[in-house]
Coordinates of C-alpha atoms in Angstrom, one line a residue:
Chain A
X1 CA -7.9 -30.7 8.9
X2 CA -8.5 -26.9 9.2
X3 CA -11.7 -25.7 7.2
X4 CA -12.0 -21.8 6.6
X5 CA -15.3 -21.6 4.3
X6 CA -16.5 -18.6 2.9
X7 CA -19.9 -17.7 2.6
X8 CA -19.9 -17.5 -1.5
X9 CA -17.3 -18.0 -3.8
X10 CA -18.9 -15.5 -6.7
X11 CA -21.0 -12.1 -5.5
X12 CA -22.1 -9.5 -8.0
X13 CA -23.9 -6.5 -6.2
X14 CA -24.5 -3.0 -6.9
X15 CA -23.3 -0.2 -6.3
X16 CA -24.5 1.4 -3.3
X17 CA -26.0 -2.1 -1.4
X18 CA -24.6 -2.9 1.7
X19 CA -22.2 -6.1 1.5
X20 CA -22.2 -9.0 3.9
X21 CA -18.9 -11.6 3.5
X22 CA -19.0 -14.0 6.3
X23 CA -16.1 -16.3 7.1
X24 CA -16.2 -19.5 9.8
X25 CA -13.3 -21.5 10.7
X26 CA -14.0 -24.3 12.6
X27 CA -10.4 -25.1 14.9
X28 CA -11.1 -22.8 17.5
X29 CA -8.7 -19.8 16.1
X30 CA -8.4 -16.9 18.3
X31 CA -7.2 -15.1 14.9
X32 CA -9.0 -14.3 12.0
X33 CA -8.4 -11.6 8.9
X34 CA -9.5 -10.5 5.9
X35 CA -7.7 -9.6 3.0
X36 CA -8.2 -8.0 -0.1
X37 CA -6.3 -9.6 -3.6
X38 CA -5.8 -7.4 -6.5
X39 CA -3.4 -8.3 -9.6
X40 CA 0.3 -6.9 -8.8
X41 CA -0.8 -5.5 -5.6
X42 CA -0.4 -9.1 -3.7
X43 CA -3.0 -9.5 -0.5
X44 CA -3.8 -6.5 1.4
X45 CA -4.7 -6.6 4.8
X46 CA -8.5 -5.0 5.9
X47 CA -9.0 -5.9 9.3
X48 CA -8.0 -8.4 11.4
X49 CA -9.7 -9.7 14.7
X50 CA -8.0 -11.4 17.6
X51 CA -10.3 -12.4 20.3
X52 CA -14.4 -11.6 20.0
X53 CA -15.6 -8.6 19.6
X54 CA -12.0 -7.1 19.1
X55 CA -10.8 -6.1 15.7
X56 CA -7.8 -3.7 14.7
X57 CA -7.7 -1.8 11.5
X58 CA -5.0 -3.3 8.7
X59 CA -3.5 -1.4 5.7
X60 CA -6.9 -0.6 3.8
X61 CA -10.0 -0.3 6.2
X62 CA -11.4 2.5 4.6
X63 CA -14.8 1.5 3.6
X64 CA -15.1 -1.8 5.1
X65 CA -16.3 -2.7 8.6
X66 CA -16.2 -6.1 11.0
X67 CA -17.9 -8.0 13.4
X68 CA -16.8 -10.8 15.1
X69 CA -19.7 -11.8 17.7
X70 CA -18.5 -15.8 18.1
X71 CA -15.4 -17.1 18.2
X72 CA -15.6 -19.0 14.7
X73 CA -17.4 -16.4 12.9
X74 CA -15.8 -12.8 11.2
X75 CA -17.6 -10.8 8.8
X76 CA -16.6 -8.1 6.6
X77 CA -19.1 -5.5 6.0
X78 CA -19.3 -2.7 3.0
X79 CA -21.3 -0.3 4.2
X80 CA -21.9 1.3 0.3
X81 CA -20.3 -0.8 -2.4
X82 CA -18.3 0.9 -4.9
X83 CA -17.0 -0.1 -8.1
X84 CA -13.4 0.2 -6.7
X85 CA -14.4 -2.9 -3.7
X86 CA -14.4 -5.1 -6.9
X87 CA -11.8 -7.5 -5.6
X88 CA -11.1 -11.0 -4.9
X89 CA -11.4 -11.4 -1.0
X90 CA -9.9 -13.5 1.2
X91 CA -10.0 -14.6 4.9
X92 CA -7.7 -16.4 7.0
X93 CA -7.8 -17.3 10.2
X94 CA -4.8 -18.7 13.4
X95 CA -4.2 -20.2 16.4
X96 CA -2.9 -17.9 18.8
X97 CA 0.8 -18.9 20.0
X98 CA 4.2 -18.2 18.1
X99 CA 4.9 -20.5 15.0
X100 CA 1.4 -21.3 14.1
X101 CA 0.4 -20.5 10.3
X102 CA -2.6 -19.0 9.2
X103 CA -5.0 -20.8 7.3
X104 CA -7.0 -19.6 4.3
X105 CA -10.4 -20.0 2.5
X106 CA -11.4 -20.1 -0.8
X107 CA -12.2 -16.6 -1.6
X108 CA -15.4 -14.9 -2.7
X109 CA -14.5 -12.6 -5.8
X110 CA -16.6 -9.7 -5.3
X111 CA -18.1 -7.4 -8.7
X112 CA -19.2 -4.1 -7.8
X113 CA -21.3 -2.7 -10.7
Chain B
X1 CA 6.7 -0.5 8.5
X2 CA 7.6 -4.0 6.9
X3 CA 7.7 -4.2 3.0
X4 CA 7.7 -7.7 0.5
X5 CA 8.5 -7.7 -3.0
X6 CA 8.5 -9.9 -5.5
X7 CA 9.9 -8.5 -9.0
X8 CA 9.1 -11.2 -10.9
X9 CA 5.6 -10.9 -12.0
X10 CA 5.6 -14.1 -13.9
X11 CA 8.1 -17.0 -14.3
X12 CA 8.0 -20.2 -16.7
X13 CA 9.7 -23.3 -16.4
X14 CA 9.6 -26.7 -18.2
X15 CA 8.1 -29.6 -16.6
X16 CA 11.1 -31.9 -14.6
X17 CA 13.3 -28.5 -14.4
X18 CA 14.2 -26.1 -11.5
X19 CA 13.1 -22.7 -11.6
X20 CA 13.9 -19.8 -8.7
X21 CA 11.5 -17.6 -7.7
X22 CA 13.0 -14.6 -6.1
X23 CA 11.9 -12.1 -2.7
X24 CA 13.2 -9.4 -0.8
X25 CA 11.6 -8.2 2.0
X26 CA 12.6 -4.7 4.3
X27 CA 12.8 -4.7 8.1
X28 CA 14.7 -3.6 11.2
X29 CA 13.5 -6.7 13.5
X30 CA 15.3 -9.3 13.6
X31 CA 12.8 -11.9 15.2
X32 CA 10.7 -12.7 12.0
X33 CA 9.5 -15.9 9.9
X34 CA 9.1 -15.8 6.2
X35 CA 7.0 -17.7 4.6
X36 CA 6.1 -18.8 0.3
X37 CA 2.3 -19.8 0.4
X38 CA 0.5 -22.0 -3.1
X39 CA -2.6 -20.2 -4.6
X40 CA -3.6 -22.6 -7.2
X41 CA -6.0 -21.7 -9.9
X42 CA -9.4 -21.4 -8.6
X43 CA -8.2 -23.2 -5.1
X44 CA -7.2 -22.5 -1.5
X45 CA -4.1 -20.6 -0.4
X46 CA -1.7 -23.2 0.7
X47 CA 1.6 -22.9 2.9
X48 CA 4.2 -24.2 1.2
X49 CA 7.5 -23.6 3.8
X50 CA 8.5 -21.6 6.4
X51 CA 11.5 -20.0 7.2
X52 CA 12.6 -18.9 11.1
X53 CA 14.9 -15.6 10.7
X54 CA 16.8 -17.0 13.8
X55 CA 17.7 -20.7 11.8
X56 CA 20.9 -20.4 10.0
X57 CA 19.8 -23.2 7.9
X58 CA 17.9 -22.9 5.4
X59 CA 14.5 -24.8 5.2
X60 CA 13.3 -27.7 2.6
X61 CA 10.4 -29.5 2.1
X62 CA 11.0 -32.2 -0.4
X63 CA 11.1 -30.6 -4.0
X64 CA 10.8 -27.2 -2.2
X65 CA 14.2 -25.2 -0.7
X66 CA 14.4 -22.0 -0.2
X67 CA 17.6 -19.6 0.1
X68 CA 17.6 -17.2 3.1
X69 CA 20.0 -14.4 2.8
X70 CA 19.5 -12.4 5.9
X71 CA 22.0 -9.7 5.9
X72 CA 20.8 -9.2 1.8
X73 CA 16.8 -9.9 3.3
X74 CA 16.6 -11.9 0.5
X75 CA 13.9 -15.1 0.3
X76 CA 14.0 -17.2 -2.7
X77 CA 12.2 -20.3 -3.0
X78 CA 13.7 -22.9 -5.5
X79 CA 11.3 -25.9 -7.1
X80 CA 13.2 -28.7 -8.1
X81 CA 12.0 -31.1 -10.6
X82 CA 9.0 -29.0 -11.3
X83 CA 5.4 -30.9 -12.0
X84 CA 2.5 -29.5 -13.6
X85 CA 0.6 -29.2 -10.7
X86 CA 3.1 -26.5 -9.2
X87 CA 1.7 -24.4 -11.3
X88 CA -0.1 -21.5 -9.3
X89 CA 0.2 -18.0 -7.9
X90 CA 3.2 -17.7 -5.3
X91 CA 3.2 -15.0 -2.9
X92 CA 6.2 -14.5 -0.7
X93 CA 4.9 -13.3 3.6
X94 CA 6.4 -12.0 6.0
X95 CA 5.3 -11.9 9.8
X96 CA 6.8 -10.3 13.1
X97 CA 8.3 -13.1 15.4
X98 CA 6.5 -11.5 18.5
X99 CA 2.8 -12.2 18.7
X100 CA 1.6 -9.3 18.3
X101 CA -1.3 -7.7 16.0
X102 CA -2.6 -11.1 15.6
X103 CA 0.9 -11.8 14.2
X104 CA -0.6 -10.0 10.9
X105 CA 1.4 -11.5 7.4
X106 CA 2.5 -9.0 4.8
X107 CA 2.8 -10.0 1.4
X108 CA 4.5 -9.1 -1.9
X109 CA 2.8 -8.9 -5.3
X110 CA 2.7 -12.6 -6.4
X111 CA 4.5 -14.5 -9.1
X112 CA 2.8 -16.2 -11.4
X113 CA 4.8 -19.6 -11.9
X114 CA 3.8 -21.6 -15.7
X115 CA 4.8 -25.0 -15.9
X116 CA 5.7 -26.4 -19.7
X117 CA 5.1 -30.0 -20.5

């Protein structure tokens, strides 16, 4: 079975403090993304990474930052939380190749106050 | 760019019935796969079926069809004999057929599914 974990399922933090999210998958995925989920917006794309130490922007990388220094590892960064990062966040991660689905973890639901 | 939406922000349906949930979805490729993923309450995103664009017929996985209208880029998924558990958050994907960008999945808003006993 594919296992995407995510560092914490529940983070409260402050405004201003710099914000860690890690992700580790542990198939081998040349893939891995994180999302953002807000109510009647669906999941936004932040970043995505497809090979280490690569990363392309998504739809909404403003304020957020990546690194990807191993192959099973992809962190999303907030350089200076703000109350509008309060979100549910999400990563996934893929086997390279046509046809194969991404897989997701659980989700850390971030509050921002 | 590529756009999903889902109209129907929430959707009931009484345990043992059939209930549609409906997507559209805008692009001018024509190599694509859609996709309807699970998100439980409190639980992991799941994949629940997958559709190629170039597969007239339409896919199914047991209680789960779905209706694939190409020219209309329309996506529905239908649940048939509906359980309790199929309650969750359903989010309608889409992703380029090429592998490109990671082969990056764009999603619509979510419908929130309620199943009656």
């Amino acid at each position: 079975d594919v296992k995407v974990t995510q560092s914490s399922r529940y983070l409260v933090k402050r405004t201003g403090e710099k914000v860690f999210l890690e992700c580790v998958q542990d198939m081998d995925h040349e893939n891995m993304f994180w999302y953002r989920q807000d109510p009647g917006l669906g999941l936004r794309l932040i970043y995505f990474s497809y090979d280490v130490k690569m990363k392309e922007k998504g739809d909404i990388p403003e304020g957020y930052s990546v690194s990807r220094e191993k192959k099973e590892r992809f962190s999303l960064i907030l350089e200076s939380a703000s109350t509008n990062q309060t979100s549910m966040y999400l990563c996934a991660s893929r086997s390279g190749g046509v046809g194969y689905e991404q897989y997701f973890g659980p989700g850390t639901r971030l509050t921002v106050t | 760019a590529q756009t999903v939406t889902q109209s129907q922000p929430e959707m009931s349906v009484q345990e043992a019935e059939t209930v549609t949930l409906s997507c559209t979805y805008d692009t001018s490729e024509s190599d694509y796969y859609l996709f309807w993923y699970k998100q439980p309450p409190s639980r992991q995103m799941i994949l629940v079926i997958r559709q190629e664009a170039y597969k007239q017929q339409n896919a199914t996985e047991n209680r789960f069809s779905v209706n694939f209208q190409k020219a209309a880029k329309s996506f529905s998924l239908k649940i048939s004999d509906s359980q309790l558990g199929d309650a969750a958050m359903y989010f309608c994907a889409y992703r380029s057929g090429g592998e490109t960008s990671g082969s990056r999945l764009t999603f619509g808003e979510g419908t929130q599914l309620t199943v009656n006993p």
